[in-house]
Amino acid sequence: MSAHDEHSSFIKTPQQLIVVVLLSFLVPIIGIVLLVQLVLNRPSADPAALEPQAVAQRIQPVGRVEFGAAGAGAASGARSGEEIVNAACGACHVAGVANAPKIGDPAAWAPRVKTGLPAMLAIAIKGKGAMPPRGGLPDVSDTELARAIVHMANKSGANLKEPAAPAAKK
Ligand code: HEC
């Protein structure tokens, strides 16, 4: 009896033979089924998701800037000083919030008026202390801002001239 038989098979019993025969059929069939599925399901993502509209919606920016949408006043160009004051400045300057020079208080305005409109405008543009730049209205023009200052100052004992459209840009 040879101890080392090169032709010995790992199939020793009839049960093993049956398993091997079954597997030799099943494995290729499963492979074919998977391949067919792969080919048939090619566009696996939702086709509607690739529509240009859907793509544009997905990649749209988080925020957007709109110009001229701040009401009729912004669209028509320069607003009057009174409009600007009512829209923004009054929130602080009517009651003198946070030590804002109060409208109708000459003592609060006189020293500021003495510095001149260009100086007050420069401060209003940049902001000062509790006062936000441009009174919190980023879309207000320099001219509109100057008019608002003149409006408030003149209601507080000053006698400033309202700037014309493109003026007061010093
Ligand atoms: C959030 C409140 C607030 C709003 C809104 C606001 N202001 Fe003021 N403003 C202040 C305060 C507070 C001061 C005083 C700042 C200081 O002297 O420290 C001030 C000061 C000023 C001064 C005097 C600057 C100087 O020469 O010392 C002017 C002019 C002025 N504001 C104009 C405006 C105009 C015009 C608007 C509207 C477009 C406006 N402010 C809106 C709070 C406000």
Short mmCIF file of C-alpha atoms and ligand atoms in Angstrom, two decimals:
data_model
loop_
_atom_site.label_atom_id
_atom_site.label_comp_id
_atom_site.label_asym_id
_atom_site.label_seq_id
_atom_site.Cartn_x
_atom_site.Cartn_y
_atom_site.Cartn_z
CA MET A 1 0.00 0.00 0.00
CA SER A 2 1.43 3.34 -0.97
CA ALA A 3 1.45 5.93 1.82
CA HIS A 4 1.46 8.79 -0.65
CA ASP A 5 -1.15 8.48 -3.37
CA GLU A 6 -1.03 11.47 -5.72
CA HIS A 7 -4.37 10.57 -7.24
CA SER A 8 -6.32 10.51 -4.03
CA SER A 9 -9.39 12.79 -4.22
CA PHE A 10 -10.87 14.86 -1.45
CA ILE A 11 -14.20 13.31 -2.41
CA LYS A 12 -14.39 10.25 -0.25
CA THR A 13 -18.08 9.57 0.16
CA PRO A 14 -21.17 9.64 -2.09
CA GLN A 15 -22.57 12.57 -0.06
CA GLN A 16 -19.50 14.63 -0.86
CA LEU A 17 -19.90 13.77 -4.52
CA ILE A 18 -23.49 14.98 -4.52
CA VAL A 19 -22.50 18.28 -2.83
CA VAL A 20 -19.73 18.90 -5.34
CA VAL A 21 -21.99 18.14 -8.31
CA LEU A 22 -24.72 20.45 -6.97
CA LEU A 23 -22.24 23.27 -6.32
CA SER A 24 -20.77 22.96 -9.79
CA PHE A 25 -24.21 23.76 -11.15
CA LEU A 26 -25.30 26.35 -8.60
CA VAL A 27 -22.20 28.54 -8.50
CA PRO A 28 -22.22 29.46 -12.22
CA ILE A 29 -26.01 29.96 -12.16
CA ILE A 30 -25.80 32.37 -9.21
CA GLY A 31 -22.98 34.18 -10.98
CA ILE A 32 -25.07 34.56 -14.14
CA VAL A 33 -28.08 35.81 -12.16
CA LEU A 34 -25.95 38.46 -10.43
CA LEU A 35 -24.41 39.54 -13.75
CA VAL A 36 -27.84 39.87 -15.38
CA GLN A 37 -29.05 41.95 -12.45
CA LEU A 38 -26.01 44.19 -12.69
CA VAL A 39 -26.65 44.84 -16.39
CA LEU A 40 -30.40 45.38 -16.06
CA ASN A 41 -30.10 47.76 -13.10
CA ARG A 42 -27.52 50.03 -14.71
CA PRO A 43 -29.26 53.37 -13.95
CA SER A 44 -29.57 52.50 -10.30
CA ALA A 45 -30.07 56.15 -9.17
CA ASP A 46 -33.44 57.85 -9.56
CA PRO A 47 -33.42 59.12 -13.17
CA ALA A 48 -35.44 62.19 -12.12
CA ALA A 49 -32.56 63.20 -9.86
CA LEU A 50 -30.39 63.81 -12.93
CA GLU A 51 -32.79 66.29 -14.54
CA PRO A 52 -31.04 69.68 -14.96
CA GLN A 53 -33.68 71.30 -12.75
CA ALA A 54 -33.15 68.82 -9.96
CA VAL A 55 -29.38 69.23 -10.22
CA ALA A 56 -29.65 73.02 -10.17
CA GLN A 57 -31.84 72.83 -7.09
CA ARG A 58 -29.36 70.58 -5.30
CA ILE A 59 -26.33 72.73 -6.01
CA GLN A 60 -27.98 76.12 -5.47
CA PRO A 61 -26.11 78.45 -3.12
CA VAL A 62 -27.23 78.65 0.49
CA GLY A 63 -27.95 82.37 0.43
CA ARG A 64 -28.54 84.92 -2.25
CA VAL A 65 -28.36 88.69 -2.48
CA GLU A 66 -31.24 90.58 -3.97
CA PHE A 67 -30.85 94.16 -5.09
CA GLY A 68 -33.63 96.68 -5.18
CA ALA A 69 -36.05 94.45 -3.28
CA ALA A 70 -36.27 96.63 -0.19
CA GLY A 71 -39.52 98.26 -1.21
CA ALA A 72 -40.60 101.01 -3.57
CA GLY A 73 -38.29 103.55 -1.93
CA ALA A 74 -35.13 101.66 -2.84
CA ALA A 75 -36.29 101.13 -6.40
CA SER A 76 -37.06 104.80 -6.99
CA GLY A 77 -33.55 105.89 -5.99
CA ALA A 78 -32.98 108.32 -3.16
CA ARG A 79 -35.41 108.20 -0.27
CA SER A 80 -36.11 111.29 1.78
CA GLY A 81 -34.41 111.82 5.11
CA GLU A 82 -37.73 111.39 6.88
CA GLU A 83 -38.31 108.01 5.23
CA ILE A 84 -34.90 106.78 6.31
CA VAL A 85 -35.40 108.06 9.85
CA ASN A 86 -38.79 106.37 10.09
CA ALA A 87 -37.40 103.16 8.62
CA ALA A 88 -34.32 102.83 10.80
CA CYS A 89 -32.72 105.71 12.64
CA GLY A 90 -35.83 106.50 14.67
CA ALA A 91 -35.61 103.16 16.44
CA CYS A 92 -32.77 104.62 18.51
CA HIS A 93 -32.83 108.34 17.90
CA VAL A 94 -36.48 108.98 18.82
CA ALA A 95 -36.13 107.76 22.38
CA GLY A 96 -32.37 108.25 22.69
CA VAL A 97 -31.66 104.56 23.04
CA ALA A 98 -28.12 103.77 24.26
CA ASN A 99 -27.31 107.48 24.49
CA ALA A 100 -28.13 108.17 20.87
CA PRO A 101 -28.62 111.92 20.31
CA LYS A 102 -32.36 112.26 20.67
CA ILE A 103 -34.43 113.89 17.95
CA GLY A 104 -35.66 117.20 19.36
CA ASP A 105 -32.83 117.51 21.87
CA PRO A 106 -30.68 120.49 20.75
CA ALA A 107 -28.21 119.93 23.59
CA ALA A 108 -27.43 116.46 22.27
CA TRP A 109 -27.13 117.53 18.65
CA ALA A 110 -25.46 120.96 18.88
CA PRO A 111 -21.91 119.75 19.57
CA ARG A 112 -22.23 117.20 16.79
CA VAL A 113 -23.75 119.65 14.32
CA LYS A 114 -20.81 121.96 15.05
CA THR A 115 -18.43 119.34 13.63
CA GLY A 116 -20.25 119.64 10.31
CA LEU A 117 -22.35 117.35 8.20
CA PRO A 118 -19.40 115.59 6.49
CA ALA A 119 -18.00 114.62 9.89
CA MET A 120 -21.38 113.37 11.14
CA LEU A 121 -21.91 111.53 7.86
CA ALA A 122 -18.52 109.85 8.15
CA ILE A 123 -19.43 108.64 11.64
CA ALA A 124 -22.87 107.49 10.51
CA ILE A 125 -21.30 105.53 7.63
CA LYS A 126 -18.81 103.81 9.88
CA GLY A 127 -20.93 103.51 12.98
CA LYS A 128 -19.92 104.52 16.48
CA GLY A 129 -20.46 102.84 19.82
CA ALA A 130 -23.94 101.31 19.85
CA MET A 131 -24.70 102.89 16.49
CA PRO A 132 -24.35 100.30 13.68
CA PRO A 133 -22.73 101.30 10.35
CA ARG A 134 -25.27 103.19 8.24
CA GLY A 135 -27.74 102.92 11.09
CA GLY A 136 -28.14 99.21 10.29
CA LEU A 137 -29.35 99.87 6.73
CA PRO A 138 -26.60 98.47 4.49
CA ASP A 139 -28.44 99.55 1.32
CA VAL A 140 -28.83 103.20 2.29
CA SER A 141 -26.83 105.58 0.05
CA ASP A 142 -24.54 108.29 1.38
CA THR A 143 -26.98 110.93 0.17
CA GLU A 144 -29.92 109.26 1.88
CA LEU A 145 -27.88 108.92 5.02
CA ALA A 146 -26.93 112.61 4.91
CA ARG A 147 -30.58 113.59 4.41
CA ALA A 148 -31.58 111.50 7.41
CA ILE A 149 -28.93 113.23 9.53
CA VAL A 150 -30.09 116.65 8.33
CA HIS A 151 -33.68 115.70 9.06
CA MET A 152 -32.88 114.65 12.62
CA ALA A 153 -30.51 117.56 13.29
CA ASN A 154 -32.94 120.17 11.95
CA LYS A 155 -35.65 118.77 14.19
CA SER A 156 -33.22 119.32 17.04
CA GLY A 157 -32.47 122.99 16.65
CA ALA A 158 -29.96 122.88 13.79
CA ASN A 159 -30.38 124.58 10.45
CA LEU A 160 -28.55 122.38 7.96
CA LYS A 161 -29.18 122.33 4.25
CA GLU A 162 -30.48 119.10 2.81
CA PRO A 163 -27.93 117.72 0.35
CA ALA A 164 -28.91 117.42 -3.29
CA ALA A 165 -28.87 114.07 -5.00
CA PRO A 166 -25.21 113.25 -5.71
CA ALA A 167 -23.71 115.63 -3.14
CA ALA A 168 -22.44 115.04 0.40
CA LYS A 169 -19.93 112.43 -0.65
CA LYS A 170 -16.89 113.86 1.10
C1 HEC B 1 -29.15 100.85 17.09
C2 HEC B 1 -29.41 102.21 17.43
C3 HEC B 1 -29.15 103.28 16.37
C4 HEC B 1 -29.69 103.36 15.12
C5 HEC B 1 -30.64 102.40 14.44
C6 HEC B 1 -29.15 104.56 14.55
N1 HEC B 1 -28.32 105.18 15.42
FE1 HEC B 1 -27.31 106.91 15.09
N2 HEC B 1 -26.49 106.78 16.94
C7 HEC B 1 -26.75 105.79 17.86
C8 HEC B 1 -25.94 106.03 19.05
C9 HEC B 1 -25.93 105.17 20.29
C10 HEC B 1 -25.21 107.21 18.81
C11 HEC B 1 -24.22 107.87 19.71
C12 HEC B 1 -22.84 107.32 19.36
C13 HEC B 1 -21.77 107.89 20.24
O1 HEC B 1 -21.61 109.10 20.25
O2 HEC B 1 -21.12 107.07 20.89
C14 HEC B 1 -25.58 107.65 17.47
C15 HEC B 1 -25.05 108.79 16.86
C16 HEC B 1 -25.43 109.24 15.63
C17 HEC B 1 -24.93 110.45 15.02
C18 HEC B 1 -23.95 111.44 15.63
C19 HEC B 1 -22.57 111.10 15.16
C20 HEC B 1 -21.58 112.07 15.76
O3 HEC B 1 -21.24 113.03 15.06
O4 HEC B 1 -21.16 111.85 16.90
C21 HEC B 1 -25.52 110.56 13.81
C22 HEC B 1 -25.29 111.65 12.78
C23 HEC B 1 -26.37 109.41 13.64
N3 HEC B 1 -26.31 108.65 14.77
C24 HEC B 1 -27.13 109.18 12.53
C25 HEC B 1 -27.94 108.07 12.37
C26 HEC B 1 -28.69 107.81 11.19
C27 HEC B 1 -28.72 108.70 9.95
C28 HEC B 1 -29.35 106.63 11.38
C29 HEC B 1 -30.29 105.90 10.44
C30 HEC B 1 -29.81 105.66 9.10
C31 HEC B 1 -28.99 106.16 12.71
N4 HEC B 1 -28.14 107.06 13.27
C32 HEC B 1 -29.47 104.99 13.27
C33 HEC B 1 -27.59 104.72 17.71
C34 HEC B 1 -28.31 104.42 16.55
#
